[in-house]
Amino acid sequence: MRLLRYQTCLAAALTTVAALAAPVHAATPRTAVLDAGHQDVSWHSPTYAKGTFGGATDCPPAAQDPDGAVCDRFDLTVNVPAGYWDDNPEGGVPVAIRWQTPTDDFDLYVYDDAGRQVASSAGTADPEATVIPKASGTYHVLVVPYDVHDNSYTGRAYLPRTEDAGDLTAFGGADGSYEIAAGGLKARADFLADGQLRLQAAPDGVLTDPAGSTVVRNRPVPQPDTSTFDAGEYYGIRSKDLVLRVYKHPLRFGLYKADDRTAIWQEDAPLRWSTSGLRQSLVRGDTEQFFGGGEQNGSFSHRDKTVHVANSFDWNEGGYNNSQPFYVSTAGYGVFRNTFAPGIYDFGPHVRTGQQERRLDAYYFTGDLKQVIGQYTALVGKPFMPPVYGLEPGDSDCYLHNANRGERHTQDALKVADGYVDNGMPLGWMLVNDGYGCGYEDLAKTGEGLRKDHAQLGLWTQDGLPNQAEEVKAGVRVRKLDVAWVGNGYDFALNACDRAKAGIEDNSDARGFVWLPVSWAGAQRCGVLWSGDQSLSWDYIRWQIPTYAGATMSGIAYNTGDIGSIYRHDPKMYARDLQWKAFLPAVMTMDGWARDTTTKEPRDQQPWLDGEPYTSINRKYLQLKERLLPYMYTLAAEATRTGIGPVRPLALEYPDDPAALGPDAKYEFLAGPDFLVAPVYSDTDVRDGIHLPEGTWTDYWTGRTYQGPTTVNGYKAPLDTLPLFVKGGSIVPMWPKGTLSWENRDRGELDWDLYPQGDSTYTLYEDDGVTRRYAQGASATQRVDVHAHGAATVVDVGASVGTYTGKPATRTYRFTVHGQGEPRLVVTKGGPLPRLTGDSQGPGWRYDPTTGVTEIRTASMPTDRAFSVQVIH
């Protein structure tokens, strides 16, 4: 959390950037030029007895630190011809620093001459490196020795030089595996099951796999049934579904469908490598669209954009701290670069994807968007199955030794948990410490107290898990990993995430539930990713909307941000932010760090603290989130099979709708296939530009229907109203009204919210919600079919198939049927149901003419038997 918390203060440091350019006298010259005559530069820092334990704002101006005794500075002028970076694999000037003692901790910032931060890194990676994108001009490198011990470093920057693959010089192989050469460059093509291909290449002729099994957990089965042919211009390698073209002059590759005429992707230039990078260049289709790259803050569609894939600590729009070296194209393919090296993906007129390493190791998947995401996650790990309490809201704060809120004790967290209960708001888990000077006491008693409020105990960790077994036995079921430990990202973060999840599971029968802010490909198998520490504003709400929907396109099922941010608090913005985040699978409040935007006084972030009308509004959406947990939990189970997360951009479900890529659809998303959420992200009570795709859409609040595709303007959205629409034909399972916890819910009732249109079907998934016995088949499914034709709507409820601990033997069903008009009769196998009047709650039905909703309640029914309900109009 260390770097996250001082990131918001970074703007103040920019005022001192002009001073950074002043000459500084230290161990070596403090300035250098990179140009045609000077392609490489290195420098040495002074020796630091200890660190600053702070960030850029803790560094004095250069004039007050002339010898770099507190922070080290280096000025770099880059003079390159126009267009130098247009097709360079590294995309800019790499800057790296290597400490004599590699485990010491430091931060690296790069500013341009206008004072803008253009690159940064932090942690203890050796060396820690970043890239100044498309560098041209003068830059100021600032190194903050955060936590060092009699240590110094060597810095290096260079201009990458390039070379291209030449003509084909060797080709051979069989049984799905082929060796290819162009002079010193060696390549290998391996055909894999389900239309997959692995292509490796190395300019030095040595094929390596430094990532090993850390990312790729399930290697696809080889497909040996292949053959070759010579087409003159190229050699062809044919499999059941594909043809790989290997062009001869110069060596290039192209992947085609089995007809060898329909291109899936085609290189428009040979592989190019540089001093420490390699890129592939592909033809871009006229209408081809690109998604992926992991979490890309503020973006989900990347045509005509450059995407960075690297370890990053920019938590704001344009950041990419949870990026992944994967993208998917509407041309029918996706690519995963099997690497821990940073990359730059340019989706301009030429699709140029490069990593900062002199090797290519790419898995290519073929199929539509969902198929490709499924194949990718099968390779690196499907999204994990969260415990059901993980889909309830979480609360986080430091209680013991809290520098911001005064001295408290760990068990003071129980008062906050009681506040959720007293205010009728669900709470699934709490983090009661944060590791940064905040410890804990009475852990077992704290866990016991939380469980009385139906919440689970969680802990932050700053720098490891030395007491994990004891802590889990004391009741810890949630882990949050932070930058001081996982800040190096890449394999470091993956290993930490896997370890934290395993620590919970090795010491209990629970499912591991882990959060982390920095990760890499494969993190979906073990953790919830969150976009870091931000300050609340309307803009903060805006750019997060496409961020989390876009992350789904890389198989990230759980991506989120703090409700109301961490640093600033405003009641209206908090309520607006909470509304739409209620439709994200995982959310939490981050307390102890915010100040009121008006009074500047410290403010905690619990959803009842702002008073009315905000308390009631926040309660409304948190209770709705709780009621929808059967729907969200089923989507979570689906993600473990398909790799497709619950939060989806419209383009995933409506790939043929051009407006799904337009500016309106960018700021809305689908929660599963059924709910369309269009958040309000400005200070207004009217929402314009809501794009509704094809089909019938019902306003969740008013019952008004719209026929898509259409754009809704002037939608009335006062503070208590989130623009929310439900697709025609939807069948939505819900827990009963008033449910506040998965644990004490009424298991004897299940509600179904129905929007009949033609024939539709839905299959509910259920298990015990907390243990890992579901992986051995301890679960159940129940199918519901709705047929709406003419004068009758028929609801067929199938038997619940399967068993798990706690499965109810019987339950009543409550159906809410929308948009069908007032019934004449409602009939079950036992005969007509009575029409209910007044407050009667027995089996029967009632119709509300103001909403057009028919409510039907059955008697208690055995869950192992099917039944039907007919609504006669």
mmCIF file of C-alpha atoms in Angstrom, residues 423-613:
data_model
loop_
_atom_site.group_PDB
_atom_site.id
_atom_site.type_symbol
_atom_site.label_atom_id
_atom_site.label_comp_id
_atom_site.label_asym_id
_atom_site.label_seq_id
_atom_site.Cartn_x
_atom_site.Cartn_y
_atom_site.Cartn_z
ATOM 1 C CA ASN A 423 -28.430 -0.384 9.379
ATOM 2 C CA GLY A 424 -29.799 -3.343 7.445
ATOM 3 C CA MET A 425 -26.795 -3.630 5.129
ATOM 4 C CA PRO A 426 -25.041 -6.868 4.118
ATOM 5 C CA LEU A 427 -21.383 -7.442 5.005
ATOM 6 C CA GLY A 428 -19.458 -10.519 3.909
ATOM 7 C CA TRP A 429 -15.952 -9.899 5.241
ATOM 8 C CA MET A 430 -13.632 -7.409 6.934
ATOM 9 C CA LEU A 431 -9.916 -6.663 6.751
ATOM 10 C CA VAL A 432 -8.926 -5.493 10.219
ATOM 11 C CA ASN A 433 -5.284 -4.538 9.622
ATOM 12 C CA ASP A 434 -3.163 -3.303 6.741
ATOM 13 C CA GLY A 435 0.378 -4.351 7.603
ATOM 14 C CA TYR A 436 1.893 -0.870 7.219
ATOM 15 C CA GLY A 437 2.568 -0.311 10.886
ATOM 16 C CA CYS A 438 -0.867 -1.689 11.706
ATOM 17 C CA GLY A 439 -0.818 -5.016 13.472
ATOM 18 C CA TYR A 440 -3.508 -7.033 15.158
ATOM 19 C CA GLU A 441 -4.405 -8.501 18.527
ATOM 20 C CA ASP A 442 -7.092 -10.890 19.791
ATOM 21 C CA LEU A 443 -7.393 -12.343 16.312
ATOM 22 C CA ALA A 444 -9.449 -15.395 17.238
ATOM 23 C CA LYS A 445 -11.881 -13.332 19.325
ATOM 24 C CA THR A 446 -12.190 -10.804 16.509
ATOM 25 C CA GLY A 447 -12.986 -13.573 14.053
ATOM 26 C CA GLU A 448 -15.535 -15.058 16.423
ATOM 27 C CA GLY A 449 -17.235 -11.686 16.834
ATOM 28 C CA LEU A 450 -17.359 -11.069 13.108
ATOM 29 C CA ARG A 451 -18.907 -14.461 12.462
ATOM 30 C CA LYS A 452 -21.725 -13.570 14.854
ATOM 31 C CA ASP A 453 -22.498 -10.781 12.382
ATOM 32 C CA HIS A 454 -22.157 -13.303 9.511
ATOM 33 C CA ALA A 455 -18.888 -11.744 8.302
ATOM 34 C CA GLN A 456 -15.544 -13.436 7.713
ATOM 35 C CA LEU A 457 -12.163 -12.274 9.032
ATOM 36 C CA GLY A 458 -9.525 -11.014 6.627
ATOM 37 C CA LEU A 459 -5.955 -9.674 6.892
ATOM 38 C CA TRP A 460 -3.779 -7.446 4.790
ATOM 39 C CA THR A 461 -0.179 -8.473 4.356
ATOM 40 C CA GLN A 462 2.714 -6.136 3.639
ATOM 41 C CA ASP A 463 5.679 -8.408 3.127
ATOM 42 C CA GLY A 464 4.831 -12.084 3.316
ATOM 43 C CA LEU A 465 2.798 -14.774 5.031
ATOM 44 C CA PRO A 466 4.964 -16.007 7.901
ATOM 45 C CA ASN A 467 2.046 -16.827 10.211
ATOM 46 C CA GLN A 468 -0.481 -18.009 7.686
ATOM 47 C CA ALA A 469 -1.253 -21.380 9.281
ATOM 48 C CA GLU A 470 -1.939 -19.870 12.705
ATOM 49 C CA GLU A 471 -3.921 -16.981 11.258
ATOM 50 C CA VAL A 472 -6.135 -19.255 9.189
ATOM 51 C CA LYS A 473 -6.765 -21.461 12.200
ATOM 52 C CA ALA A 474 -7.782 -18.292 14.058
ATOM 53 C CA GLY A 475 -10.452 -17.693 11.431
ATOM 54 C CA VAL A 476 -8.787 -15.760 8.592
ATOM 55 C CA ARG A 477 -10.575 -16.512 5.305
ATOM 56 C CA VAL A 478 -9.629 -13.452 3.226
ATOM 57 C CA ARG A 479 -6.202 -12.142 2.183
ATOM 58 C CA LYS A 480 -5.253 -8.842 0.614
ATOM 59 C CA LEU A 481 -1.748 -8.566 -0.849
ATOM 60 C CA ASP A 482 -0.197 -5.161 -1.264
ATOM 61 C CA VAL A 483 2.457 -3.315 -3.216
ATOM 62 C CA ALA A 484 5.234 -3.504 -0.641
ATOM 63 C CA TRP A 485 5.173 -7.278 -1.137
ATOM 64 C CA VAL A 486 3.766 -7.954 -4.625
ATOM 65 C CA GLY A 487 4.890 -4.677 -6.198
ATOM 66 C CA ASN A 488 7.418 -6.437 -8.421
ATOM 67 C CA GLY A 489 4.498 -7.955 -10.308
ATOM 68 C CA TYR A 490 4.972 -10.669 -12.940
ATOM 69 C CA ASP A 491 5.920 -14.064 -11.446
ATOM 70 C CA PHE A 492 6.461 -12.484 -8.038
ATOM 71 C CA ALA A 493 2.816 -11.450 -7.789
ATOM 72 C CA LEU A 494 1.564 -14.734 -9.231
ATOM 73 C CA ASN A 495 3.524 -16.780 -6.718
ATOM 74 C CA ALA A 496 2.267 -14.621 -3.858
ATOM 75 C CA CYS A 497 -1.328 -14.949 -5.016
ATOM 76 C CA ASP A 498 -1.044 -18.725 -5.379
ATOM 77 C CA ARG A 499 0.607 -18.990 -1.954
ATOM 78 C CA ALA A 500 -1.991 -16.856 -0.213
ATOM 79 C CA LYS A 501 -4.854 -18.861 -1.705
ATOM 80 C CA ALA A 502 -3.169 -22.149 -0.874
ATOM 81 C CA GLY A 503 -2.458 -20.986 2.673
ATOM 82 C CA ILE A 504 -6.167 -20.633 3.372
ATOM 83 C CA GLU A 505 -7.013 -23.914 1.666
ATOM 84 C CA ASP A 506 -4.165 -25.932 3.216
ATOM 85 C CA ASN A 507 -5.251 -24.969 6.731
ATOM 86 C CA SER A 508 -9.045 -25.095 6.436
ATOM 87 C CA ASP A 509 -11.810 -26.517 4.288
ATOM 88 C CA ALA A 510 -12.574 -23.006 2.955
ATOM 89 C CA ARG A 511 -11.926 -21.585 -0.500
ATOM 90 C CA GLY A 512 -9.081 -19.135 -0.740
ATOM 91 C CA PHE A 513 -10.215 -15.556 -1.323
ATOM 92 C CA VAL A 514 -7.354 -13.201 -2.223
ATOM 93 C CA TRP A 515 -7.157 -9.580 -3.448
ATOM 94 C CA LEU A 516 -4.140 -7.984 -5.117
ATOM 95 C CA PRO A 517 -3.454 -4.728 -7.034
ATOM 96 C CA VAL A 518 -0.533 -5.846 -9.224
ATOM 97 C CA SER A 519 -0.485 -9.089 -11.167
ATOM 98 C CA TRP A 520 0.097 -10.820 -14.511
ATOM 99 C CA ALA A 521 -1.457 -13.396 -16.791
ATOM 100 C CA GLY A 522 -2.872 -16.223 -14.699
ATOM 101 C CA ALA A 523 -3.914 -14.119 -11.710
ATOM 102 C CA GLN A 524 -7.561 -14.885 -12.541
ATOM 103 C CA ARG A 525 -7.020 -18.391 -11.179
ATOM 104 C CA CYS A 526 -6.284 -17.156 -7.661
ATOM 105 C CA GLY A 527 -7.340 -13.566 -7.009
ATOM 106 C CA VAL A 528 -9.627 -10.573 -7.201
ATOM 107 C CA LEU A 529 -7.798 -7.744 -8.943
ATOM 108 C CA TRP A 530 -8.422 -4.174 -7.956
ATOM 109 C CA SER A 531 -7.356 -1.073 -9.803
ATOM 110 C CA GLY A 532 -5.421 0.522 -6.952
ATOM 111 C CA ASP A 533 -5.823 3.620 -4.833
ATOM 112 C CA GLN A 534 -7.646 6.542 -6.393
ATOM 113 C CA SER A 535 -9.201 9.824 -5.332
ATOM 114 C CA LEU A 536 -12.937 10.241 -5.727
ATOM 115 C CA SER A 537 -14.266 12.410 -8.551
ATOM 116 C CA TRP A 538 -16.893 12.120 -11.261
ATOM 117 C CA ASP A 539 -14.056 11.314 -13.640
ATOM 118 C CA TYR A 540 -12.957 8.463 -11.376
ATOM 119 C CA ILE A 541 -16.421 6.931 -11.706
ATOM 120 C CA ARG A 542 -16.436 7.423 -15.484
ATOM 121 C CA TRP A 543 -13.214 5.679 -16.452
ATOM 122 C CA GLN A 544 -13.719 2.712 -14.166
ATOM 123 C CA ILE A 545 -16.825 1.607 -16.108
ATOM 124 C CA PRO A 546 -15.002 0.370 -19.245
ATOM 125 C CA THR A 547 -12.043 -0.805 -17.156
ATOM 126 C CA TYR A 548 -13.767 -3.693 -15.430
ATOM 127 C CA ALA A 549 -15.856 -4.702 -18.424
ATOM 128 C CA GLY A 550 -12.717 -4.680 -20.562
ATOM 129 C CA ALA A 551 -10.790 -6.864 -18.111
ATOM 130 C CA THR A 552 -13.322 -9.622 -18.754
ATOM 131 C CA MET A 553 -11.963 -9.817 -22.313
ATOM 132 C CA SER A 554 -8.752 -11.231 -20.809
ATOM 133 C CA GLY A 555 -10.541 -13.796 -18.684
ATOM 134 C CA ILE A 556 -10.363 -11.661 -15.523
ATOM 135 C CA ALA A 557 -13.632 -12.509 -13.792
ATOM 136 C CA TYR A 558 -13.173 -10.323 -10.692
ATOM 137 C CA ASN A 559 -11.855 -6.798 -11.238
ATOM 138 C CA THR A 560 -12.981 -3.896 -9.110
ATOM 139 C CA GLY A 561 -12.226 -0.630 -7.312
ATOM 140 C CA ASP A 562 -12.874 0.794 -3.860
ATOM 141 C CA ILE A 563 -16.416 2.106 -3.405
ATOM 142 C CA GLY A 564 -16.034 5.869 -3.286
ATOM 143 C CA SER A 565 -12.244 5.499 -3.746
ATOM 144 C CA ILE A 566 -9.789 5.581 -0.851
ATOM 145 C CA TYR A 567 -8.750 9.210 -0.502
ATOM 146 C CA ARG A 568 -11.737 11.525 -0.913
ATOM 147 C CA HIS A 569 -15.350 11.386 0.226
ATOM 148 C CA ASP A 570 -18.465 13.054 -1.129
ATOM 149 C CA PRO A 571 -21.936 11.688 -0.234
ATOM 150 C CA LYS A 572 -23.459 12.110 -3.690
ATOM 151 C CA MET A 573 -20.516 10.694 -5.627
ATOM 152 C CA TYR A 574 -20.201 7.854 -3.120
ATOM 153 C CA ALA A 575 -23.851 6.901 -3.639
ATOM 154 C CA ARG A 576 -23.510 7.024 -7.426
ATOM 155 C CA ASP A 577 -20.372 4.909 -7.295
ATOM 156 C CA LEU A 578 -21.939 2.337 -4.976
ATOM 157 C CA GLN A 579 -25.030 1.986 -7.206
ATOM 158 C CA TRP A 580 -23.263 0.571 -10.207
ATOM 159 C CA LYS A 581 -20.580 -1.278 -8.286
ATOM 160 C CA ALA A 582 -23.391 -3.263 -6.682
ATOM 161 C CA PHE A 583 -23.431 -5.057 -10.055
ATOM 162 C CA LEU A 584 -19.733 -5.986 -9.848
ATOM 163 C CA PRO A 585 -19.122 -9.396 -8.292
ATOM 164 C CA ALA A 586 -16.621 -8.194 -5.666
ATOM 165 C CA VAL A 587 -16.554 -4.792 -3.920
ATOM 166 C CA MET A 588 -15.257 -3.230 -0.734
ATOM 167 C CA THR A 589 -15.008 0.067 1.107
ATOM 168 C CA MET A 590 -11.533 1.291 2.092
ATOM 169 C CA ASP A 591 -11.695 3.239 5.351
ATOM 170 C CA GLY A 592 -9.258 5.296 7.345
ATOM 171 C CA TRP A 593 -7.748 7.381 4.540
ATOM 172 C CA ALA A 594 -10.458 9.629 3.090
ATOM 173 C CA ARG A 595 -11.167 13.293 3.715
ATOM 174 C CA ASP A 596 -14.378 15.107 2.971
ATOM 175 C CA THR A 597 -14.095 16.998 -0.314
ATOM 176 C CA THR A 598 -15.737 20.071 1.251
ATOM 177 C CA THR A 599 -14.618 20.210 4.876
ATOM 178 C CA LYS A 600 -11.264 18.412 4.348
ATOM 179 C CA GLU A 601 -11.958 16.585 7.589
ATOM 180 C CA PRO A 602 -11.255 12.843 7.915
ATOM 181 C CA ARG A 603 -14.189 10.682 6.835
ATOM 182 C CA ASP A 604 -14.764 6.974 7.090
ATOM 183 C CA GLN A 605 -16.516 5.226 4.223
ATOM 184 C CA GLN A 606 -19.227 3.017 5.721
ATOM 185 C CA PRO A 607 -22.398 3.365 3.618
ATOM 186 C CA TRP A 608 -24.643 4.700 6.399
ATOM 187 C CA LEU A 609 -22.412 7.498 7.716
ATOM 188 C CA ASP A 610 -23.690 10.250 5.401
ATOM 189 C CA GLY A 611 -27.218 10.083 6.793
ATOM 190 C CA GLU A 612 -30.378 10.492 4.772
ATOM 191 C CA PRO A 613 -31.160 10.321 1.927
#
